[in-house]
Amino acid sequence: QVTLRESGPALVKPTQTLTLTCTFSGFSLITPGMSVGWIRQPPGKALEWLARIDWDDDKYYSPSLKTRLTISKDTSKNQVVLTMTNMDPVDTATYYCARLNNPPGAFDVWGQGTKVSVSS
Amino acid sequence: EVVLTQSPGTLSLSPGERASLSCRASQSVSSSNLAWYQQKPGQAPRLLIYFASARATGIPDRFSGSGSGTDFTLTISRLEPEDSAVYYCQQYGTSPKYTFGQGTKLEIK
């Protein structure tokens, strides 16, 4: 059974750096073609893709957030970490990690999400 | 950048009816790169359709996807109360880059 679980702080202050961890099981990020992505959703709003890391350590970022994001993986721990710098109240959202496999070439299994609020 | 526009914003139908949800792209999208997700309140999205028309694992055949180019449709036949949710289309572009539509809220009366 494939599962993903996000963890991180529920509250961060403006200008701080957010660090989120995605711990997964049921698949390996050393399998060719496998990827993990991060997606966020502000309250009542649509989904927004943030970043993706591939089995071969290739990394991709949303162009609008590229300068603030860093994604990395620890295959020995089955974890993917996302950091976002210079947090702002507009970054308040639920952050999801999800597996990307091909097929289907889409996010086929999602974590339950972690809510992050940005407030002083 | 490809923009996905979903319509209608809200759809209210009765059990047993058929729902047609539209997703229009601002430029042509490869059918291989178009997916649909269902999101119920308080839950994570769930993959329904990939490659524009292929059902994901465990998705009932009441859900079907179609379309090509800039126009894509998610059809849900024989609506059930548990189909109440927000539905998102998503495309995968070059770079790579993933774009989601703004969602269609489906209400089952």
mmCIF file of N, CA, C and O in Angstrom, chain B residues 6-69:
data_model
loop_
_atom_site.group_PDB
_atom_site.id
_atom_site.type_symbol
_atom_site.label_atom_id
_atom_site.label_comp_id
_atom_site.label_asym_id
_atom_site.label_seq_id
_atom_site.Cartn_x
_atom_site.Cartn_y
_atom_site.Cartn_z
ATOM 1 N N GLN B 6 -12.123 26.158 -16.131
ATOM 2 C CA GLN B 6 -13.151 25.151 -15.937
ATOM 3 C C GLN B 6 -14.532 25.803 -15.859
ATOM 4 O O GLN B 6 -14.687 26.897 -15.330
ATOM 5 N N SER B 7 -15.494 25.112 -16.422
ATOM 6 C CA SER B 7 -16.872 25.591 -16.342
ATOM 7 C C SER B 7 -17.831 24.410 -16.247
ATOM 8 O O SER B 7 -17.504 23.313 -16.723
ATOM 9 N N PRO B 8 -19.004 24.607 -15.634
ATOM 10 C CA PRO B 8 -19.358 25.825 -14.897
ATOM 11 C C PRO B 8 -18.617 25.900 -13.575
ATOM 12 O O PRO B 8 -17.943 24.943 -13.198
ATOM 13 N N GLY B 9 -18.756 27.006 -12.872
ATOM 14 C CA GLY B 9 -18.141 27.119 -11.565
ATOM 15 C C GLY B 9 -18.812 26.207 -10.550
ATOM 16 O O GLY B 9 -18.149 25.578 -9.727
ATOM 17 N N THR B 10 -20.137 26.127 -10.639
ATOM 18 C CA THR B 10 -20.923 25.253 -9.775
ATOM 19 C C THR B 10 -21.982 24.569 -10.614
ATOM 20 O O THR B 10 -22.553 25.164 -11.533
ATOM 21 N N LEU B 11 -22.197 23.309 -10.325
ATOM 22 C CA LEU B 11 -23.178 22.504 -11.034
ATOM 23 C C LEU B 11 -24.032 21.780 -10.011
ATOM 24 O O LEU B 11 -23.500 21.104 -9.132
ATOM 25 N N SER B 12 -25.337 21.968 -10.109
ATOM 26 C CA SER B 12 -26.256 21.338 -9.171
ATOM 27 C C SER B 12 -27.174 20.384 -9.928
ATOM 28 O O SER B 12 -27.944 20.805 -10.793
ATOM 29 N N LEU B 13 -27.074 19.107 -9.607
ATOM 30 C CA LEU B 13 -27.838 18.088 -10.314
ATOM 31 C C LEU B 13 -28.438 17.103 -9.319
ATOM 32 O O LEU B 13 -28.086 17.096 -8.137
ATOM 33 N N SER B 14 -29.316 16.269 -9.825
ATOM 34 C CA SER B 14 -29.980 15.275 -8.976
ATOM 35 C C SER B 14 -29.354 13.902 -9.158
ATOM 36 O O SER B 14 -28.726 13.627 -10.198
ATOM 37 N N PRO B 15 -29.525 13.042 -8.152
ATOM 38 C CA PRO B 15 -29.015 11.669 -8.299
ATOM 39 C C PRO B 15 -29.569 11.014 -9.557
ATOM 40 O O PRO B 15 -30.742 11.213 -9.909
ATOM 41 N N GLY B 16 -28.739 10.248 -10.234
ATOM 42 C CA GLY B 16 -29.150 9.567 -11.444
ATOM 43 C C GLY B 16 -28.901 10.353 -12.715
ATOM 44 O O GLY B 16 -28.887 9.763 -13.810
ATOM 45 N N GLU B 17 -28.719 11.678 -12.591
ATOM 46 C CA GLU B 17 -28.465 12.494 -13.776
ATOM 47 C C GLU B 17 -27.003 12.371 -14.212
ATOM 48 O O GLU B 17 -26.180 11.735 -13.563
ATOM 49 N N ARG B 18 -26.719 13.019 -15.360
ATOM 50 C CA ARG B 18 -25.368 13.000 -15.900
ATOM 51 C C ARG B 18 -24.755 14.394 -15.772
ATOM 52 O O ARG B 18 -25.417 15.403 -16.038
ATOM 53 N N ALA B 19 -23.488 14.431 -15.378
ATOM 54 C CA ALA B 19 -22.772 15.705 -15.247
ATOM 55 C C ALA B 19 -21.687 15.801 -16.307
ATOM 56 O O ALA B 19 -20.965 14.830 -16.550
ATOM 57 N N SER B 20 -21.592 16.967 -16.916
ATOM 58 C CA SER B 20 -20.523 17.232 -17.879
ATOM 59 C C SER B 20 -19.734 18.448 -17.413
ATOM 60 O O SER B 20 -20.292 19.554 -17.317
ATOM 61 N N LEU B 21 -18.469 18.256 -17.126
ATOM 62 C CA LEU B 21 -17.601 19.307 -16.621
ATOM 63 C C LEU B 21 -16.576 19.635 -17.695
ATOM 64 O O LEU B 21 -15.925 18.739 -18.234
ATOM 65 N N SER B 22 -16.420 20.915 -17.969
ATOM 66 C CA SER B 22 -15.551 21.354 -19.056
ATOM 67 C C SER B 22 -14.231 21.908 -18.543
ATOM 68 O O SER B 22 -14.178 22.560 -17.486
ATOM 69 N N CYS B 23 -13.195 21.674 -19.288
ATOM 70 C CA CYS B 23 -11.861 22.216 -19.007
ATOM 71 C C CYS B 23 -11.298 22.702 -20.337
ATOM 72 O O CYS B 23 -11.075 21.893 -21.255
ATOM 73 N N ARG B 24 -11.084 24.004 -20.444
ATOM 74 C CA ARG B 24 -10.545 24.577 -21.677
ATOM 75 C C ARG B 24 -9.162 25.157 -21.422
ATOM 76 O O ARG B 24 -8.952 25.887 -20.455
ATOM 77 N N ALA B 25 -8.251 24.825 -22.313
ATOM 78 C CA ALA B 25 -6.871 25.285 -22.199
ATOM 79 C C ALA B 25 -6.637 26.486 -23.106
ATOM 80 O O ALA B 25 -7.211 26.577 -24.184
ATOM 81 N N SER B 26 -5.771 27.374 -22.655
ATOM 82 C CA SER B 26 -5.477 28.592 -23.417
ATOM 83 C C SER B 26 -4.636 28.299 -24.658
ATOM 84 O O SER B 26 -4.558 29.124 -25.567
ATOM 85 N N GLN B 27 -4.028 27.132 -24.684
ATOM 86 C CA GLN B 27 -3.320 26.654 -25.866
ATOM 87 C C GLN B 27 -3.366 25.140 -25.875
ATOM 88 O O GLN B 27 -3.691 24.522 -24.868
ATOM 89 N N SER B 28 -3.051 24.555 -27.007
ATOM 90 C CA SER B 28 -3.213 23.117 -27.161
ATOM 91 C C SER B 28 -2.400 22.331 -26.133
ATOM 92 O O SER B 28 -1.235 22.647 -25.857
ATOM 93 N N VAL B 29 -3.045 21.319 -25.576
ATOM 94 C CA VAL B 29 -2.436 20.449 -24.573
ATOM 95 C C VAL B 29 -2.410 19.021 -25.120
ATOM 96 O O VAL B 29 -3.395 18.558 -25.691
ATOM 97 N N SER B 30 -1.308 18.352 -24.930
ATOM 98 C CA SER B 30 -1.249 16.945 -25.326
ATOM 99 C C SER B 30 -2.213 16.138 -24.463
ATOM 100 O O SER B 30 -2.279 16.316 -23.242
ATOM 101 N N SER B 31 -2.975 15.261 -25.095
ATOM 102 C CA SER B 31 -3.909 14.427 -24.332
ATOM 103 C C SER B 31 -3.184 13.566 -23.310
ATOM 104 O O SER B 31 -3.756 13.189 -22.289
ATOM 105 N N SER B 32 -1.913 13.300 -23.567
ATOM 106 C CA SER B 32 -1.139 12.502 -22.617
ATOM 107 C C SER B 32 -0.923 13.244 -21.317
ATOM 108 O O SER B 32 -0.532 12.651 -20.318
ATOM 109 N N ASN B 33 -1.143 14.537 -21.333
ATOM 110 C CA ASN B 33 -0.788 15.371 -20.197
ATOM 111 C C ASN B 33 -1.992 16.035 -19.536
ATOM 112 O O ASN B 33 -1.857 17.094 -18.926
ATOM 113 N N LEU B 34 -3.177 15.433 -19.618
ATOM 114 C CA LEU B 34 -4.365 16.017 -19.025
ATOM 115 C C LEU B 34 -4.966 15.032 -18.031
ATOM 116 O O LEU B 34 -5.208 13.856 -18.355
ATOM 117 N N ALA B 35 -5.196 15.511 -16.811
ATOM 118 C CA ALA B 35 -5.731 14.664 -15.741
ATOM 119 C C ALA B 35 -6.898 15.365 -15.051
ATOM 120 O O ALA B 35 -7.040 16.592 -15.125
ATOM 121 N N TRP B 36 -7.701 14.574 -14.373
ATOM 122 C CA TRP B 36 -8.822 15.078 -13.579
ATOM 123 C C TRP B 36 -8.715 14.525 -12.158
ATOM 124 O O TRP B 36 -8.385 13.350 -11.968
ATOM 125 N N TYR B 37 -9.043 15.376 -11.178
ATOM 126 C CA TYR B 37 -9.022 14.989 -9.782
ATOM 127 C C TYR B 37 -10.364 15.334 -9.134
ATOM 128 O O TYR B 37 -11.025 16.291 -9.523
ATOM 129 N N GLN B 38 -10.693 14.566 -8.110
ATOM 130 C CA GLN B 38 -11.871 14.832 -7.280
ATOM 131 C C GLN B 38 -11.396 15.198 -5.885
ATOM 132 O O GLN B 38 -10.521 14.517 -5.331
ATOM 133 N N GLN B 39 -11.959 16.248 -5.312
ATOM 134 C CA GLN B 39 -11.611 16.621 -3.946
ATOM 135 C C GLN B 39 -12.872 16.855 -3.131
ATOM 136 O O GLN B 39 -13.649 17.754 -3.433
ATOM 137 N N LYS B 40 -13.036 16.063 -2.100
ATOM 138 C CA LYS B 40 -14.148 16.234 -1.173
ATOM 139 C C LYS B 40 -13.695 17.105 -0.013
ATOM 140 O O LYS B 40 -12.485 17.186 0.268
ATOM 141 N N PRO B 41 -14.636 17.766 0.667
ATOM 142 C CA PRO B 41 -14.265 18.684 1.756
ATOM 143 C C PRO B 41 -13.379 18.021 2.800
ATOM 144 O O PRO B 41 -13.672 16.909 3.261
ATOM 145 N N GLY B 42 -12.289 18.701 3.123
ATOM 146 C CA GLY B 42 -11.389 18.209 4.154
ATOM 147 C C GLY B 42 -10.502 17.060 3.729
ATOM 148 O O GLY B 42 -9.786 16.501 4.565
ATOM 149 N N GLN B 43 -10.547 16.699 2.453
ATOM 150 C CA GLN B 43 -9.757 15.580 1.969
ATOM 151 C C GLN B 43 -8.754 16.033 0.916
ATOM 152 O O GLN B 43 -8.887 17.092 0.315
ATOM 153 N N ALA B 44 -7.760 15.193 0.690
ATOM 154 C CA ALA B 44 -6.813 15.425 -0.389
ATOM 155 C C ALA B 44 -7.462 15.093 -1.732
ATOM 156 O O ALA B 44 -8.429 14.322 -1.793
ATOM 157 N N PRO B 45 -6.966 15.681 -2.793
ATOM 158 C CA PRO B 45 -7.469 15.297 -4.114
ATOM 159 C C PRO B 45 -7.221 13.819 -4.405
ATOM 160 O O PRO B 45 -6.290 13.218 -3.859
ATOM 161 N N ARG B 46 -8.076 13.275 -5.265
ATOM 162 C CA ARG B 46 -7.937 11.890 -5.693
ATOM 163 C C ARG B 46 -7.899 11.856 -7.218
ATOM 164 O O ARG B 46 -8.755 12.477 -7.872
ATOM 165 N N LEU B 47 -6.935 11.149 -7.759
ATOM 166 C CA LEU B 47 -6.825 11.053 -9.213
ATOM 167 C C LEU B 47 -7.972 10.220 -9.768
ATOM 168 O O LEU B 47 -8.208 9.088 -9.332
ATOM 169 N N LEU B 48 -8.689 10.795 -10.733
ATOM 170 C CA LEU B 48 -9.780 10.093 -11.397
ATOM 171 C C LEU B 48 -9.368 9.607 -12.792
ATOM 172 O O LEU B 48 -9.564 8.444 -13.137
ATOM 173 N N ILE B 49 -8.853 10.548 -13.587
ATOM 174 C CA ILE B 49 -8.597 10.324 -15.007
ATOM 175 C C ILE B 49 -7.198 10.820 -15.338
ATOM 176 O O ILE B 49 -6.791 11.891 -14.871
ATOM 177 N N TYR B 50 -6.461 10.061 -16.134
ATOM 178 C CA TYR B 50 -5.183 10.514 -16.654
ATOM 179 C C TYR B 50 -5.132 10.230 -18.149
ATOM 180 O O TYR B 50 -5.976 9.506 -18.680
ATOM 181 N N PHE B 51 -4.149 10.813 -18.812
ATOM 182 C CA PHE B 51 -4.066 10.712 -20.278
ATOM 183 C C PHE B 51 -5.402 11.103 -20.922
ATOM 184 O O PHE B 51 -5.798 10.540 -21.938
ATOM 185 N N ALA B 52 -6.109 12.022 -20.299
ATOM 186 C CA ALA B 52 -7.383 12.595 -20.765
ATOM 187 C C ALA B 52 -8.564 11.646 -20.673
ATOM 188 O O ALA B 52 -9.702 12.098 -20.498
ATOM 189 N N SER B 53 -8.335 10.325 -20.772
ATOM 190 C CA SER B 53 -9.473 9.406 -20.843
ATOM 191 C C SER B 53 -9.271 8.082 -20.116
ATOM 192 O O SER B 53 -10.189 7.249 -20.120
ATOM 193 N N ALA B 54 -8.120 7.874 -19.508
ATOM 194 C CA ALA B 54 -7.869 6.606 -18.816
ATOM 195 C C ALA B 54 -8.276 6.728 -17.352
ATOM 196 O O ALA B 54 -7.875 7.691 -16.680
ATOM 197 N N ARG B 55 -9.063 5.783 -16.878
ATOM 198 C CA ARG B 55 -9.476 5.811 -15.472
ATOM 199 C C ARG B 55 -8.359 5.311 -14.573
ATOM 200 O O ARG B 55 -7.692 4.315 -14.872
ATOM 201 N N ALA B 56 -8.164 6.005 -13.468
ATOM 202 C CA ALA B 56 -7.181 5.572 -12.489
ATOM 203 C C ALA B 56 -7.692 4.318 -11.775
ATOM 204 O O ALA B 56 -8.874 3.984 -11.829
ATOM 205 N N THR B 57 -6.800 3.676 -11.075
ATOM 206 C CA THR B 57 -7.123 2.439 -10.381
ATOM 207 C C THR B 57 -8.275 2.649 -9.401
ATOM 208 O O THR B 57 -8.249 3.584 -8.589
ATOM 209 N N GLY B 58 -9.267 1.778 -9.486
ATOM 210 C CA GLY B 58 -10.368 1.817 -8.537
ATOM 211 C C GLY B 58 -11.461 2.813 -8.843
ATOM 212 O O GLY B 58 -12.435 2.925 -8.084
ATOM 213 N N ILE B 59 -11.340 3.544 -9.933
ATOM 214 C CA ILE B 59 -12.351 4.546 -10.280
ATOM 215 C C ILE B 59 -13.475 3.872 -11.067
ATOM 216 O O ILE B 59 -13.209 3.209 -12.084
ATOM 217 N N PRO B 60 -14.732 4.034 -10.622
ATOM 218 C CA PRO B 60 -15.837 3.364 -11.324
ATOM 219 C C PRO B 60 -16.025 3.888 -12.737
ATOM 220 O O PRO B 60 -15.659 5.020 -13.061
ATOM 221 N N ASP B 61 -16.628 3.028 -13.578
ATOM 222 C CA ASP B 61 -16.766 3.395 -14.986
ATOM 223 C C ASP B 61 -17.841 4.455 -15.217
ATOM 224 O O ASP B 61 -18.070 4.852 -16.365
ATOM 225 N N ARG B 62 -18.472 4.937 -14.141
ATOM 226 C CA ARG B 62 -19.376 6.091 -14.288
ATOM 227 C C ARG B 62 -18.593 7.355 -14.637
ATOM 228 O O ARG B 62 -19.158 8.326 -15.151
ATOM 229 N N PHE B 63 -17.310 7.339 -14.336
ATOM 230 C CA PHE B 63 -16.448 8.482 -14.622
ATOM 231 C C PHE B 63 -15.727 8.248 -15.954
ATOM 232 O O PHE B 63 -15.097 7.203 -16.151
ATOM 233 N N SER B 64 -15.820 9.226 -16.839
ATOM 234 C CA SER B 64 -15.125 9.101 -18.116
ATOM 235 C C SER B 64 -14.584 10.457 -18.543
ATOM 236 O O SER B 64 -15.156 11.497 -18.229
ATOM 237 N N GLY B 65 -13.472 10.433 -19.240
ATOM 238 C CA GLY B 65 -12.853 11.646 -19.732
ATOM 239 C C GLY B 65 -12.735 11.608 -21.245
ATOM 240 O O GLY B 65 -12.586 10.535 -21.835
ATOM 241 N N SER B 66 -12.812 12.783 -21.849
ATOM 242 C CA SER B 66 -12.693 12.866 -23.297
ATOM 243 C C SER B 66 -12.118 14.220 -23.667
ATOM 244 O O SER B 66 -11.980 15.106 -22.822
ATOM 245 N N GLY B 67 -11.816 14.351 -24.964
ATOM 246 C CA GLY B 67 -11.352 15.640 -25.468
ATOM 247 C C GLY B 67 -9.944 15.592 -26.002
ATOM 248 O O GLY B 67 -9.220 14.599 -25.846
ATOM 249 N N SER B 68 -9.577 16.676 -26.631
ATOM 250 C CA SER B 68 -8.244 16.825 -27.188
ATOM 251 C C SER B 68 -8.003 18.286 -27.507
ATOM 252 O O SER B 68 -8.948 19.098 -27.511
ATOM 253 N N GLY B 69 -6.738 18.612 -27.738
ATOM 254 C CA GLY B 69 -6.405 19.985 -28.110
ATOM 255 C C GLY B 69 -6.597 20.956 -26.959
ATOM 256 O O GLY B 69 -5.798 20.978 -26.029
#
